[in-house]
Amino acid sequence: DAKTTQPNSMESNEEEPVHLPCNHSTISGTDYIHWYRQLPSQGPEYVIHGLTSNVNNRMASLAIAEDRKSSTLILHRATLRDAAVYYCILRALNDMRFGAGTRLTVKP
Amino acid sequence: DTGVSQDPRHKITKRGQNVTFRCDPISEHNRLYWYRQTLGQGPEFLTYFQNEAQLEKSRLLSDRFSAERPKGSFSTLEIQRTEQGDSAMYLCASSLTPVRQGRYGYTFGSGTRLTVV
């Protein structure tokens, strides 16, 4: 399975943008890049996904490198409610395999 | 539709007892997944169903674990002769079958937290 590499933790100040990086150098041409986040005591929550082009939705933006070997999840204005573990996952046909993710701390 | 529901939210059991968890997926989702998550780790894949067929099982799913989805709707995960190492959050997720690989995301439930004492 293609794997992803993320920093263990990141900090951000409230109201500032956050860029969460993910490396996936062994990505295959058909793997979608998915991002989920997990708040304490809850199941993971879908954030965004993409294949080749950058994607925007109401929660975040996803910037995908031209060679697709890395991507960045962008939270435009971090709030305290964005404090969570963020997972970058390559989704192939049948299932998703999670890594340890990045724990984002948002400081007021 | 209220999303993916899991029952119970919490379960405390004595070692050696059997436990069963239930998952009700989003009604139009034909895929259902079970994951296990221990403290500080990401979710680990256990098994998944396409409708009523169980298509893949992880090596983590020992003989004491069994999952069913009898009518392609709700699913149950049973653990027999529980051990302390089974203490974890058990997560269920559902999705549509991707027409193209990986096209659809998952919707997760809030999980069942199992504590084996």
Coordinates of N, CA and C in Angstrom, one line a residue:
Chain A
D1 N 0.8 -1.2 0.0 CA 0.0 0.0 0.0 C 0.9 1.2 0.0
A2 N 0.5 2.2 -0.8 CA 1.2 3.5 -0.8 C 1.0 4.1 0.6
K3 N 2.1 4.8 1.1 CA 2.0 5.3 2.5 C 2.2 6.8 2.4
T4 N 1.8 7.5 3.5 CA 1.9 8.9 3.6 C 2.8 9.2 4.8
T5 N 3.4 10.4 4.8 CA 4.2 10.9 5.9 C 3.8 12.2 6.3
Q6 N 3.5 12.4 7.6 CA 3.0 13.7 8.1 C 3.8 14.0 9.3
P7 N 3.9 15.3 9.6 CA 4.6 15.7 10.9 C 3.7 15.2 12.1
N8 N 4.3 14.9 13.2 CA 3.5 14.4 14.3 C 2.6 15.5 14.9
S9 N 3.1 16.7 14.9 CA 2.3 17.8 15.5 C 2.6 19.1 14.9
M10 N 1.7 20.0 15.0 CA 1.8 21.4 14.5 C 1.1 22.3 15.4
E11 N 1.5 23.5 15.5 CA 0.8 24.5 16.3 C 0.4 25.7 15.4
S12 N -0.7 26.3 15.7 CA -1.1 27.5 15.0 C -1.8 28.5 16.0
N13 N -1.8 29.7 15.6 CA -2.6 30.7 16.3 C -3.9 30.9 15.7
E14 N -4.9 31.1 16.6 CA -6.3 31.3 16.2 C -6.3 32.5 15.2
E15 N -7.2 32.3 14.2 CA -7.5 33.3 13.1 C -6.4 33.3 12.1
E16 N -5.3 32.5 12.2 CA -4.3 32.5 11.2 C -4.4 31.3 10.3
P17 N -3.9 31.3 9.1 CA -4.0 30.1 8.2 C -3.0 29.0 8.7
V18 N -3.4 27.8 8.4 CA -2.6 26.6 8.7 C -2.4 25.8 7.5
H19 N -1.1 25.4 7.3 CA -0.8 24.6 6.1 C -0.3 23.2 6.7
L20 N -1.0 22.2 6.5 CA -0.7 20.8 7.0 C -0.1 20.0 5.8
P21 N 1.2 19.7 5.9 CA 1.8 19.0 4.7 C 1.6 17.5 4.8
C22 N 1.7 16.8 3.7 CA 1.7 15.4 3.6 C 2.5 14.9 2.4
N23 N 3.4 14.0 2.6 CA 4.2 13.4 1.5 C 3.7 12.0 1.2
H24 N 3.6 11.8 -0.1 CA 3.1 10.5 -0.5 C 3.9 10.1 -1.8
S25 N 5.2 9.9 -1.7 CA 6.0 9.7 -2.9 C 5.7 8.5 -3.7
T26 N 5.1 7.5 -3.1 CA 4.8 6.2 -3.8 C 3.3 6.2 -4.3
I27 N 2.7 7.3 -4.4 CA 1.3 7.3 -4.8 C 1.2 6.8 -6.3
S28 N 0.1 6.0 -6.5 CA -0.1 5.5 -7.8 C -1.1 6.5 -8.6
G29 N -1.2 6.3 -9.9 CA -2.0 7.2 -10.7 C -3.4 7.2 -10.4
T30 N -3.9 6.2 -9.7 CA -5.4 6.1 -9.5 C -5.7 6.3 -8.0
D31 N -4.7 6.6 -7.2 CA -5.0 6.9 -5.8 C -5.6 8.3 -5.6
Y32 N -6.7 8.4 -4.9 CA -7.2 9.7 -4.5 C -6.5 10.1 -3.1
I33 N -6.4 11.3 -2.9 CA -5.8 11.9 -1.7 C -7.0 12.3 -0.8
H34 N -7.1 11.7 0.3 CA -8.2 12.1 1.2 C -7.6 12.7 2.5
W35 N -8.3 13.6 3.1 CA -8.0 14.2 4.4 C -9.2 14.0 5.3
Y36 N -8.9 13.5 6.5 CA -9.9 13.4 7.6 C -9.4 14.1 8.8
R37 N -10.3 14.5 9.7 CA -9.8 14.9 11.0 C -10.6 14.3 12.1
Q38 N -10.0 14.2 13.3 CA -10.6 13.5 14.4 C -10.6 14.4 15.6
L39 N -11.7 14.8 16.1 CA -11.8 15.5 17.3 C -11.8 14.6 18.5
P40 N -11.5 15.0 19.7 CA -11.4 14.1 20.8 C -12.7 13.4 21.0
S41 N -12.6 12.1 21.3 CA -13.8 11.2 21.6 C -14.8 11.2 20.4
Q42 N -14.4 11.4 19.2 CA -15.3 11.3 18.1 C -14.6 10.4 17.0
G43 N -15.4 9.9 16.1 CA -14.9 9.3 14.9 C -14.3 10.2 13.9
P44 N -13.4 9.8 13.0 CA -12.9 10.7 12.0 C -14.0 11.3 11.2
E45 N -13.7 12.5 10.7 CA -14.7 13.3 10.0 C -14.0 13.7 8.6
Y46 N -14.7 13.4 7.6 CA -14.2 13.8 6.2 C -14.0 15.3 6.1
V47 N -12.9 15.6 5.5 CA -12.6 17.1 5.3 C -12.6 17.4 3.8
I48 N -11.8 16.7 3.0 CA -11.7 17.0 1.6 C -11.0 15.9 0.9
H49 N -11.1 15.8 -0.4 CA -10.3 14.9 -1.2 C -10.1 15.4 -2.6
G50 N -9.1 14.8 -3.3 CA -8.8 15.2 -4.6 C -8.0 14.2 -5.3
L51 N -7.8 14.4 -6.6 CA -7.1 13.4 -7.4 C -5.8 14.1 -8.0
T52 N -6.1 15.2 -8.8 CA -4.9 15.9 -9.4 C -5.0 17.4 -9.2
S53 N -6.2 17.9 -9.3 CA -6.4 19.4 -9.2 C -6.6 19.8 -7.8
N54 N -6.3 21.1 -7.5 CA -6.6 21.7 -6.2 C -8.1 21.7 -6.0
V55 N -8.5 21.6 -4.8 CA -9.9 21.5 -4.4 C -10.2 22.4 -3.3
N56 N -11.4 23.0 -3.3 CA -11.8 23.9 -2.2 C -13.2 23.4 -1.8
N57 N -13.5 23.5 -0.5 CA -14.8 23.3 0.0 C -15.0 24.3 1.2
R58 N -16.1 24.1 1.9 CA -16.4 25.1 2.9 C -15.5 24.9 4.1
M59 N -14.9 23.7 4.3 CA -14.0 23.5 5.4 C -12.6 23.9 5.2
A60 N -12.1 23.6 3.9 CA -10.6 23.7 3.7 C -10.3 23.7 2.2
S61 N -9.0 23.9 1.9 CA -8.6 23.7 0.5 C -7.5 22.7 0.5
L62 N -7.4 22.0 -0.6 CA -6.4 21.0 -0.8 C -5.5 21.4 -2.0
A63 N -4.2 21.5 -1.7 CA -3.3 21.8 -2.8 C -2.5 20.6 -3.1
I64 N -2.5 20.1 -4.3 CA -1.8 18.9 -4.7 C -0.7 19.3 -5.7
A65 N 0.5 18.8 -5.3 CA 1.7 19.1 -6.1 C 1.5 18.5 -7.6
E66 N 2.2 19.1 -8.5 CA 2.0 18.7 -9.9 C 2.4 17.2 -10.1
D67 N 3.4 16.8 -9.4 CA 3.8 15.4 -9.5 C 3.0 14.5 -8.6
R68 N 2.1 15.0 -7.8 CA 1.3 14.3 -6.9 C 2.0 13.6 -5.8
K69 N 3.3 13.9 -5.6 CA 4.0 13.2 -4.5 C 3.8 13.9 -3.2
S70 N 3.2 15.0 -3.1 CA 2.9 15.7 -1.9 C 1.6 16.5 -2.0
S71 N 1.0 16.8 -0.9 CA -0.2 17.7 -0.9 C -0.2 18.5 0.4
T72 N -1.0 19.5 0.4 CA -1.1 20.4 1.6 C -2.6 20.7 1.9
L73 N -3.0 20.4 3.1 CA -4.3 20.8 3.5 C -4.2 22.2 4.1
I74 N -5.1 23.1 3.6 CA -5.0 24.5 4.1 C -6.3 24.9 4.8
L75 N -6.2 25.3 6.1 CA -7.3 25.8 6.8 C -7.0 27.3 6.8
H76 N -8.0 28.1 6.2 CA -7.7 29.5 5.9 C -7.7 30.4 7.2
R77 N -8.5 30.1 8.1 CA -8.5 30.8 9.4 C -8.7 29.8 10.5
A78 N -7.7 29.4 11.2 CA -7.9 28.4 12.2 C -8.7 28.9 13.4
T79 N -9.6 28.1 13.9 CA -10.4 28.4 15.1 C -10.0 27.3 16.1
L80 N -10.4 27.6 17.4 CA -10.2 26.6 18.4 C -10.8 25.3 18.1
R81 N -11.9 25.3 17.4 CA -12.6 24.0 17.1 C -11.9 23.2 16.0
D82 N -10.9 23.8 15.4 CA -10.1 23.0 14.4 C -9.0 22.2 15.1
A83 N -8.8 22.3 16.4 CA -7.8 21.5 17.1 C -8.3 20.0 17.0
A84 N -7.4 19.2 16.4 CA -7.8 17.8 16.1 C -6.6 17.1 15.6
V85 N -6.7 15.8 15.3 CA -5.7 15.1 14.6 C -6.1 15.0 13.1
Y86 N -5.2 15.4 12.2 CA -5.5 15.4 10.8 C -4.8 14.3 10.1
Y87 N -5.6 13.5 9.4 CA -5.0 12.3 8.7 C -5.0 12.6 7.2
C88 N -3.9 12.3 6.5 CA -3.8 12.3 5.1 C -3.7 10.8 4.6
I89 N -4.6 10.4 3.7 CA -4.7 9.0 3.4 C -4.8 8.9 1.9
L90 N -4.2 7.9 1.3 CA -4.4 7.6 -0.1 C -5.4 6.5 -0.2
R91 N -6.5 6.8 -0.9 CA -7.6 5.9 -1.0 C -7.5 5.1 -2.3
A92 N -7.3 3.8 -2.2 CA -7.4 3.0 -3.4 C -8.8 2.4 -3.5
L93 N -8.9 1.3 -4.1 CA -10.2 0.8 -4.4 C -11.1 0.4 -3.2
N94 N -10.5 -0.3 -2.3 CA -11.3 -1.1 -1.3 C -11.3 -0.5 0.1
D95 N -10.3 0.1 0.6 CA -10.3 0.6 1.9 C -9.3 1.7 2.1
M96 N -9.3 2.3 3.3 CA -8.3 3.3 3.6 C -7.5 2.9 4.8
R97 N -6.2 3.1 4.8 CA -5.3 2.8 5.9 C -4.8 4.1 6.5
F98 N -5.1 4.3 7.7 CA -4.7 5.5 8.4 C -3.3 5.4 9.0
G99 N -2.6 6.5 9.0 CA -1.3 6.6 9.7 C -1.6 7.2 11.1
A100 N -0.6 7.8 11.7 CA -0.7 8.4 13.0 C -1.3 9.9 12.9
G101 N -1.2 10.5 11.7 CA -1.7 11.8 11.6 C -0.9 12.9 12.2
T102 N -1.4 14.2 12.0 CA -0.8 15.4 12.6 C -1.7 15.9 13.7
R103 N -1.2 16.1 14.9 CA -2.0 16.7 15.9 C -1.9 18.2 15.8
L104 N -3.0 18.9 15.5 CA -2.9 20.3 15.4 C -3.4 21.0 16.7
T105 N -2.6 21.8 17.2 CA -3.0 22.6 18.4 C -3.2 24.1 18.0
V106 N -4.3 24.6 18.4 CA -4.6 26.0 18.0 C -4.6 26.9 19.3
K107 N -3.7 27.9 19.3 CA -3.6 28.7 20.5 C -4.4 30.0 20.3
P108 N -5.1 30.3 21.4 CA -5.9 31.6 21.3 C -5.1 32.8 21.3
Chain B
D1 N -31.6 11.4 7.1 CA -30.6 10.5 7.5 C -29.7 11.1 8.6
T2 N -29.5 10.4 9.7 CA -28.7 11.0 10.8 C -27.3 10.5 10.7
G3 N -26.8 9.9 9.7 CA -25.4 9.5 9.7 C -25.3 8.1 10.1
V4 N -24.0 7.7 10.5 CA -23.7 6.4 10.9 C -23.9 6.3 12.4
S5 N -24.7 5.3 12.9 CA -25.0 5.1 14.3 C -24.3 3.9 14.8
Q6 N -23.7 4.0 16.0 CA -23.1 2.9 16.6 C -23.7 2.7 18.1
D7 N -23.8 1.5 18.4 CA -24.4 1.2 19.7 C -23.8 -0.1 20.3
P8 N -23.4 0.0 21.6 CA -23.5 1.1 22.5 C -22.3 2.1 22.3
R9 N -22.3 3.2 23.0 CA -21.2 4.2 22.9 C -20.1 3.7 23.8
H10 N -20.4 3.1 24.9 CA -19.4 2.6 25.9 C -19.8 1.2 26.3
K11 N -18.8 0.3 26.5 CA -19.1 -1.0 27.0 C -17.9 -1.4 27.9
I12 N -18.3 -1.8 29.2 CA -17.3 -2.3 30.1 C -17.6 -3.8 30.3
T13 N -16.7 -4.6 30.1 CA -16.9 -6.1 30.3 C -15.8 -6.7 31.0
K14 N -16.1 -7.9 31.6 CA -15.0 -8.6 32.3 C -14.3 -9.5 31.3
R15 N -13.0 -9.7 31.5 CA -12.2 -10.6 30.7 C -12.9 -11.9 30.5
G16 N -12.9 -12.4 29.3 CA -13.5 -13.7 29.1 C -15.0 -13.7 28.6
Q17 N -15.6 -12.5 28.8 CA -17.0 -12.4 28.3 C -17.1 -12.1 26.8
N18 N -18.2 -12.3 26.3 CA -18.5 -12.0 24.9 C -19.2 -10.6 24.8
V19 N -18.8 -9.9 23.7 CA -19.5 -8.6 23.5 C -19.9 -8.5 22.1
T20 N -21.0 -7.7 21.8 CA -21.4 -7.5 20.4 C -21.7 -6.0 20.3
F21 N -21.2 -5.4 19.2 CA -21.5 -4.1 18.8 C -22.3 -4.0 17.6
R22 N -23.1 -2.9 17.5 CA -23.9 -2.8 16.3 C -23.6 -1.5 15.6
C23 N -23.7 -1.5 14.2 CA -23.5 -0.3 13.4 C -24.6 -0.2 12.4
D24 N -25.2 0.9 12.4 CA -26.2 1.2 11.3 C -25.7 2.3 10.4
P25 N -25.4 1.9 9.1 CA -24.8 2.8 8.2 C -25.8 3.8 7.6
I26 N -25.3 4.7 6.8 CA -26.2 5.5 6.0 C -26.9 4.6 5.0
S27 N -28.2 4.8 4.9 CA -29.0 3.8 4.2 C -28.6 3.5 2.8
E28 N -28.2 4.5 2.0 CA -27.9 4.2 0.6 C -26.5 3.8 0.4
H29 N -25.7 3.7 1.5 CA -24.3 3.2 1.4 C -24.2 1.7 1.4
N30 N -23.6 1.2 0.3 CA -23.5 -0.3 0.2 C -22.2 -0.8 0.8
R31 N -21.3 0.0 1.2 CA -20.1 -0.5 1.8 C -20.1 -0.1 3.3
L32 N -19.5 -1.0 4.1 CA -19.5 -0.8 5.5 C -18.1 -1.3 6.0
Y33 N -17.5 -0.6 6.9 CA -16.1 -0.9 7.3 C -16.1 -0.9 8.8
W34 N -15.2 -1.7 9.4 CA -14.9 -1.7 10.8 C -13.4 -1.4 11.0
Y35 N -13.2 -0.5 12.0 CA -11.8 -0.1 12.4 C -11.7 -0.2 13.9
R36 N -10.5 -0.4 14.3 CA -10.2 -0.4 15.8 C -9.2 0.7 16.0
Q37 N -9.3 1.5 17.1 CA -8.4 2.5 17.4 C -8.0 2.5 18.9
T38 N -6.7 2.4 19.1 CA -6.2 2.5 20.5 C -5.6 3.9 20.7
L39 N -5.4 4.2 22.0 CA -5.0 5.6 22.3 C -3.8 6.0 21.6
G40 N -3.9 7.2 21.0 CA -2.7 7.8 20.4 C -2.4 7.3 19.0
Q41 N -3.1 6.3 18.5 CA -2.9 5.7 17.2 C -4.0 6.1 16.2
G42 N -3.7 6.0 14.9 CA -4.8 6.1 14.0 C -5.6 4.9 13.9
P43 N -6.8 5.0 13.3 CA -7.7 3.8 13.2 C -7.0 2.7 12.4
E44 N -7.2 1.4 12.8 CA -6.6 0.3 12.1 C -7.8 -0.5 11.4
F45 N -7.6 -0.8 10.2 CA -8.6 -1.5 9.4 C -8.8 -2.9 9.9
L46 N -10.1 -3.3 10.1 CA -10.4 -4.7 10.5 C -11.0 -5.5 9.4
T47 N -12.1 -4.9 8.8 CA -12.8 -5.7 7.8 C -13.8 -4.8 7.1
Y48 N -14.3 -5.2 5.9 CA -15.3 -4.4 5.2 C -16.3 -5.3 4.4
F49 N -17.5 -4.8 4.2 CA -18.5 -5.5 3.5 C -19.0 -4.7 2.3
Q50 N -19.3 -5.4 1.3 CA -20.0 -4.8 0.1 C -21.4 -5.5 0.2
N51 N -22.4 -4.7 0.5 CA -23.7 -5.2 0.8 C -23.6 -6.3 1.9
E52 N -24.0 -7.5 1.7 CA -23.9 -8.5 2.8 C -22.6 -9.3 2.7
A53 N -21.8 -9.2 1.7 CA -20.6 -10.0 1.5 C -19.4 -9.3 2.2
Q54 N -18.7 -10.1 3.0 CA -17.5 -9.7 3.7 C -16.4 -9.9 2.7
L55 N -15.8 -8.9 2.2 CA -14.8 -9.0 1.2 C -13.3 -9.0 1.6
E56 N -13.0 -8.5 2.8 CA -11.7 -8.5 3.2 C -11.6 -8.5 4.7
K57 N -10.7 -9.2 5.3 CA -10.5 -9.2 6.7 C -9.0 -9.0 7.0
S58 N -8.7 -8.1 7.9 CA -7.3 -7.9 8.3 C -6.8 -9.0 9.2
R59 N -5.5 -9.2 9.2 CA -4.9 -10.2 10.1 C -5.1 -9.9 11.6
L60 N -5.5 -8.6 11.8 CA -5.8 -8.2 13.2 C -7.1 -8.9 13.7
L61 N -7.9 -9.3 12.8 CA -9.2 -9.9 13.1 C -9.0 -11.4 13.4
S62 N -8.7 -11.7 14.7 CA -8.4 -13.1 15.1 C -9.7 -13.9 15.1
D63 N -9.5 -15.2 15.4 CA -10.7 -16.1 15.4 C -11.7 -15.7 16.4
R64 N -11.4 -14.9 17.4 CA -12.3 -14.5 18.4 C -13.3 -13.4 17.9
F65 N -12.9 -12.8 16.8 CA -13.7 -11.7 16.2 C -14.5 -12.2 15.0
S66 N -15.8 -11.8 15.0 CA -16.6 -12.1 13.8 C -17.5 -10.9 13.5
A67 N -17.7 -10.7 12.3 CA -18.5 -9.6 11.8 C -19.5 -10.1 10.8
E68 N -20.7 -9.5 10.9 CA -21.8 -9.9 10.0 C -22.5 -8.7 9.5
R69 N -23.1 -8.9 8.3 CA -24.0 -7.8 7.8 C -25.1 -8.6 7.0
P70 N -26.0 -9.2 7.8 CA -26.9 -10.2 7.2 C -27.8 -9.8 6.1
K71 N -28.3 -8.6 6.1 CA -29.2 -8.2 5.0 C -28.6 -7.0 4.3
G72 N -27.4 -6.8 4.4 CA -26.7 -5.7 3.7 C -27.1 -4.3 4.3
S73 N -27.6 -4.3 5.5 CA -28.0 -3.0 6.1 C -27.1 -2.8 7.3
F74 N -27.6 -3.1 8.5 CA -26.8 -2.9 9.7 C -25.7 -4.0 9.8
S75 N -24.7 -3.8 10.6 CA -23.7 -4.8 10.8 C -23.4 -5.0 12.3
T76 N -23.0 -6.2 12.7 CA -22.6 -6.5 14.1 C -21.1 -7.0 14.1
L77 N -20.4 -6.6 15.1 CA -19.1 -7.1 15.4 C -19.1 -7.7 16.7
E78 N -18.7 -9.0 16.8 CA -18.7 -9.7 18.0 C -17.3 -10.1 18.4
I79 N -17.0 -9.9 19.7 CA -15.7 -10.4 20.2 C -16.0 -11.4 21.3
Q80 N -15.4 -12.6 21.0 CA -15.6 -13.7 22.0 C -14.4 -13.8 23.0
R81 N -14.7 -14.2 24.2 CA -13.6 -14.4 25.2 C -12.7 -13.2 25.2
T82 N -13.3 -12.0 25.5 CA -12.5 -10.8 25.5 C -11.3 -10.8 26.3
E83 N -10.2 -10.1 25.9 CA -9.0 -10.0 26.6 C -8.7 -8.5 26.8
Q84 N -7.8 -8.2 27.8 CA -7.6 -6.8 28.1 C -7.0 -6.1 26.9
G85 N -6.3 -6.8 26.0 CA -5.8 -6.2 24.8 C -6.8 -5.8 23.8
D86 N -8.1 -6.2 24.0 CA -9.2 -5.8 23.1 C -9.7 -4.4 23.4
S87 N -9.3 -3.9 24.6 CA -9.8 -2.6 25.0 C -9.3 -1.5 23.9
A88 N -10.3 -0.9 23.4 CA -10.1 0.1 22.2 C -11.4 0.8 21.9
M89 N -11.3 1.7 20.9 CA -12.5 2.3 20.3 C -12.7 1.5 19.0
Y90 N -13.9 1.0 18.8 CA -14.3 0.3 17.6 C -15.2 1.2 16.8
L91 N -14.6 1.5 15.6 CA -15.3 2.5 14.7 C -15.9 1.8 13.5
C92 N -17.0 2.3 13.1 CA -17.7 1.8 11.9 C -17.8 3.0 10.9
A93 N -17.7 2.7 9.7 CA -17.8 3.7 8.6 C -18.6 3.1 7.5
S94 N -19.2 4.0 6.7 CA -19.9 3.5 5.5 C -19.6 4.4 4.3
S95 N -19.7 3.9 3.1 CA -19.5 4.7 1.9 C -20.3 4.1 0.7
L96 N -20.3 4.9 -0.3 CA -20.8 4.3 -1.6 C -19.6 3.5 -2.2
T97 N -20.0 2.6 -3.1 CA -18.9 1.9 -3.8 C -18.4 2.9 -4.9
P98 N -17.1 3.0 -4.9 CA -16.5 4.0 -5.8 C -16.6 3.5 -7.2
V99 N -17.2 4.3 -8.1 CA -17.3 4.0 -9.5 C -15.9 4.0 -10.0
R100 N -15.2 5.1 -9.6 CA -13.8 5.1 -9.9 C -13.1 5.0 -8.6
Q101 N -11.9 4.4 -8.6 CA -11.2 4.1 -7.4 C -11.1 5.3 -6.5
G102 N -11.5 5.1 -5.2 CA -11.2 6.1 -4.2 C -12.1 7.4 -4.3
R103 N -13.1 7.3 -5.2 CA -13.8 8.6 -5.4 C -14.6 9.1 -4.3
Y104 N -15.1 8.2 -3.5 CA -16.0 8.6 -2.4 C -15.4 8.5 -1.0
G105 N -15.7 9.4 -0.2 CA -15.2 9.4 1.2 C -16.1 8.5 2.1
Y106 N -15.6 8.4 3.3 CA -16.3 7.6 4.3 C -17.0 8.5 5.3
T107 N -18.1 8.0 5.8 CA -18.7 8.6 6.9 C -18.6 7.7 8.1
F108 N -18.0 8.2 9.2 CA -17.7 7.4 10.4 C -18.8 7.6 11.4
G109 N -19.0 6.6 12.2 CA -19.8 6.8 13.5 C -18.9 7.3 14.6
S110 N -19.5 7.5 15.7 CA -18.8 8.0 16.9 C -18.0 6.9 17.6
G111 N -18.3 5.7 17.3 CA -17.5 4.6 17.9 C -18.1 4.0 19.1
T112 N -17.7 2.8 19.4 CA -18.0 2.1 20.7 C -16.7 1.9 21.4
R113 N -16.6 2.5 22.6 CA -15.4 2.4 23.4 C -15.5 1.1 24.3
L114 N -14.7 0.2 24.1 CA -14.7 -1.1 24.9 C -13.6 -1.0 25.9
T115 N -14.0 -1.3 27.2 CA -13.0 -1.5 28.2 C -13.1 -2.9 28.8
V116 N -12.1 -3.7 28.8 CA -12.1 -5.0 29.3 C -11.3 -5.0 30.6
V117 N -12.0 -5.4 31.7 CA -11.4 -5.3 33.0 C -11.1 -6.7 33.6

